[in-house]
Amino acid sequence: MKHNIVILCLAALMTAGCNCPSGNEQQSASARTDSAVVVSTIMARRSVRKYKPEPVRRDQMQQIVECGINAPSGMNAQPWAVRVVDNPEFLNGCTELWKKSMTPEQAERSTSEPGFRNMFRNATTVVFIAAPTGSGQLDCGLLGENMILAAWSMGIGSCCLGGPIRFMQSPEAAQYVERLQLPDGYQLLYAIGMGYPDEQPDAKPRDASKVKFID
Ligand SMILES: Cc1cc2nc3c(=O)[nH]c(=O)nc-3n(C[C@H](O)[C@H](O)[C@H](O)COP(=O)(O)O)c2cc1C
C-alpha cells in the first residue's frame, strides 16, 4: 500500500514537473516528423534502372496505386487508366519485338549494358498510364509522382519511362497495348518501371536558378 502511494506521488510529481506536450503541441510535433519524412523521401529519391529479380509484391503495388489515384486532378475528373504488369512474358515479349524493330547494331547498343533485362529499364513491374487522347497529361503526371514517392518510401525503386512508350505506340506493339484493355479513346502517355533496387544511383544535379521568388 505504502509502495503504491509512493508510486502515485512520483507519477503526480513527474506529470506536474515535466514539459509534457499538450494535445496541440503533440500534434504539431508529429506533423514535423511527418514533414521530415516526406521531405527526406523526396530529396533521396533517384531513378533506378537496376533491380533485384523478383517483381514488387502485389500488396505493395496495391498501396502504391492507391496513393496514385489519390493525387489531385482537375475537377476530380481522374482522367487516367492505370495498368500494372508484372508478368515477365509480357515485358520480355514486348522487349523482343522492340529489339526486332531496330537494326542489329542499334539492338546491340541498346541491350549491351551489363544486367540488361528488358526495354523498361529492367523493371520487374511496370505501371502503364493512359489518358483520353489529347488531355489529362497534367493529372496523370501528378498521379505518377505520387506513386513514385510512395514506392520510394517503401524501399521500392522506380524510373519514369517515356522512351519505351514511343515503341508501344507503334503498330508493332499493338498486340501488347490491346492486352492493357484501355478504355476507348485512351492513349498510353508514359510508364513507370518499378522493382526492388539493385543499385544506389547518385543524385543528378539540379539547377536552382530556374526558381525565382517574385516580390
Ligand atoms: C517524362 C519523363 C520521361 C522519362 N523517360 C525516361 C526514359 O525513357 N528512360 C530513362 O532511362 N529515364 C527516363 N526518365 C528519367 C529521367 O532520366 C530522370 O528522372 C532524370 O535524369 C533525373 O534523375 P533522377 O530521377 O534520378 O533524379 C524520364 C523522366 C521523366 C520525368
CSV table of C-alpha atoms in Angstrom, one decimal, residues 59-189:
chain,number,residue,atom,x,y,z
A,59,ASP,CA,0.0,-5.8,-51.8
A,60,GLN,CA,2.7,-3.2,-52.0
A,61,MET,CA,1.6,-2.3,-55.6
A,62,GLN,CA,-1.9,-2.0,-54.4
A,63,GLN,CA,-0.9,0.6,-51.8
A,64,ILE,CA,1.2,2.4,-54.4
A,65,VAL,CA,-1.6,2.7,-57.0
A,66,GLU,CA,-3.9,3.8,-54.1
A,67,CYS,CA,-1.5,6.7,-53.5
A,68,GLY,CA,-1.5,7.4,-57.2
A,69,ILE,CA,-5.3,7.7,-57.6
A,70,ASN,CA,-5.4,10.0,-54.5
A,71,ALA,CA,-3.5,12.6,-56.5
A,72,PRO,CA,-5.3,15.8,-57.3
A,73,SER,CA,-7.0,16.0,-60.7
A,74,GLY,CA,-8.8,18.9,-62.4
A,75,MET,CA,-12.5,18.9,-61.3
A,76,ASN,CA,-11.7,15.5,-59.8
A,77,ALA,CA,-12.1,14.0,-63.3
A,78,GLN,CA,-9.4,11.3,-62.6
A,79,PRO,CA,-8.7,11.1,-66.3
A,80,TRP,CA,-6.4,8.2,-66.1
A,81,ALA,CA,-6.3,4.5,-66.7
A,82,VAL,CA,-3.6,2.6,-64.8
A,83,ARG,CA,-2.4,-0.8,-65.7
A,84,VAL,CA,0.1,-2.8,-63.6
A,85,VAL,CA,2.1,-5.5,-65.4
A,86,ASP,CA,4.4,-7.9,-63.6
A,87,ASN,CA,4.1,-10.8,-66.0
A,88,PRO,CA,7.7,-11.4,-67.4
A,89,GLU,CA,6.2,-13.0,-70.5
A,90,PHE,CA,4.5,-9.6,-71.3
A,91,LEU,CA,7.6,-7.5,-70.5
A,92,ASN,CA,10.1,-9.8,-72.3
A,93,GLY,CA,7.8,-10.4,-75.3
A,94,CYS,CA,7.5,-6.7,-75.8
A,95,THR,CA,11.2,-6.3,-75.5
A,96,GLU,CA,11.8,-9.0,-78.2
A,97,LEU,CA,9.5,-7.0,-80.6
A,98,TRP,CA,11.3,-3.8,-79.7
A,99,LYS,CA,14.7,-5.4,-80.5
A,100,LYS,CA,13.3,-6.6,-83.8
A,101,SER,CA,12.2,-3.1,-84.7
A,102,MET,CA,15.8,-1.9,-84.7
A,103,THR,CA,18.8,-2.6,-86.8
A,104,PRO,CA,21.1,-5.3,-85.4
A,105,GLU,CA,23.7,-2.6,-84.5
A,106,GLN,CA,21.1,-0.5,-82.7
A,107,ALA,CA,19.7,-3.5,-80.9
A,108,GLU,CA,23.2,-4.5,-79.8
A,109,ARG,CA,23.9,-1.0,-78.5
A,110,SER,CA,20.6,-0.8,-76.6
A,111,THR,CA,20.9,-4.2,-74.9
A,112,SER,CA,24.6,-4.4,-74.3
A,113,GLU,CA,24.7,-2.7,-70.9
A,114,PRO,CA,25.5,-5.2,-68.1
A,115,GLY,CA,22.4,-6.6,-66.4
A,116,PHE,CA,20.1,-5.7,-69.3
A,117,ARG,CA,16.8,-7.4,-68.7
A,118,ASN,CA,14.2,-5.5,-70.7
A,119,MET,CA,13.3,-2.4,-72.5
A,120,PHE,CA,11.5,-0.9,-69.4
A,121,ARG,CA,14.9,-0.1,-67.9
A,122,ASN,CA,15.0,-3.6,-66.4
A,123,ALA,CA,11.9,-3.1,-64.2
A,124,THR,CA,10.2,-6.2,-62.9
A,125,THR,CA,6.9,-4.4,-62.5
A,126,VAL,CA,5.7,-1.8,-65.0
A,127,VAL,CA,2.8,0.7,-64.4
A,128,PHE,CA,1.4,1.9,-67.7
A,129,ILE,CA,-0.5,5.2,-67.5
A,130,ALA,CA,-3.0,6.2,-70.2
A,131,ALA,CA,-5.3,9.3,-70.6
A,132,PRO,CA,-8.0,10.3,-73.0
A,133,THR,CA,-6.2,11.3,-76.2
A,134,GLY,CA,-5.1,15.0,-76.0
A,135,SER,CA,-6.0,15.6,-72.4
A,136,GLY,CA,-5.2,14.6,-68.8
A,137,GLN,CA,-1.4,14.9,-69.0
A,138,LEU,CA,-1.1,17.1,-66.0
A,139,ASP,CA,-3.3,15.0,-63.8
A,140,CYS,CA,-1.5,11.8,-65.0
A,141,GLY,CA,1.9,13.4,-64.1
A,142,LEU,CA,0.7,14.1,-60.6
A,143,LEU,CA,-0.7,10.6,-60.3
A,144,GLY,CA,2.7,9.2,-61.3
A,145,GLU,CA,4.8,11.2,-58.9
A,146,ASN,CA,2.5,10.1,-56.0
A,147,MET,CA,3.3,6.5,-57.0
A,148,ILE,CA,7.0,7.1,-57.4
A,149,LEU,CA,7.3,8.7,-54.0
A,150,ALA,CA,5.1,6.2,-52.3
A,151,ALA,CA,7.2,3.4,-53.8
A,152,TRP,CA,10.4,5.1,-52.7
A,153,SER,CA,9.1,5.4,-49.1
A,154,MET,CA,8.5,1.6,-49.2
A,155,GLY,CA,12.1,0.8,-50.4
A,156,ILE,CA,10.9,0.3,-54.0
A,157,GLY,CA,12.8,2.0,-56.8
A,158,SER,CA,11.3,3.3,-60.0
A,159,CYS,CA,12.1,5.1,-63.3
A,160,CYS,CA,9.6,7.2,-65.2
A,161,LEU,CA,9.7,6.0,-68.8
A,162,GLY,CA,8.8,8.0,-71.9
A,163,GLY,CA,11.1,6.2,-74.4
A,164,PRO,CA,9.5,2.8,-74.3
A,165,ILE,CA,6.1,4.3,-74.8
A,166,ARG,CA,7.1,5.6,-78.2
A,167,PHE,CA,7.6,2.0,-79.3
A,168,MET,CA,4.4,0.9,-77.5
A,169,GLN,CA,2.5,3.4,-79.7
A,170,SER,CA,3.9,1.9,-82.9
A,171,PRO,CA,1.9,-0.7,-84.8
A,172,GLU,CA,4.4,-3.4,-84.0
A,173,ALA,CA,3.4,-3.3,-80.3
A,174,ALA,CA,-0.3,-3.2,-80.9
A,175,GLN,CA,-0.9,-6.7,-79.5
A,176,TYR,CA,0.6,-5.7,-76.2
A,177,VAL,CA,-1.3,-2.4,-75.9
A,178,GLU,CA,-4.5,-4.4,-76.6
A,179,ARG,CA,-3.7,-6.6,-73.6
A,180,LEU,CA,-3.8,-3.5,-71.4
A,181,GLN,CA,-7.5,-3.2,-72.1
A,182,LEU,CA,-7.5,0.6,-72.2
A,183,PRO,CA,-10.9,2.4,-72.4
A,184,ASP,CA,-11.9,3.6,-75.9
A,185,GLY,CA,-10.3,6.9,-76.8
A,186,TYR,CA,-7.4,6.4,-74.3
A,187,GLN,CA,-3.8,6.6,-75.3
A,188,LEU,CA,-0.7,5.5,-73.4
A,189,LEU,CA,1.1,8.5,-72.0
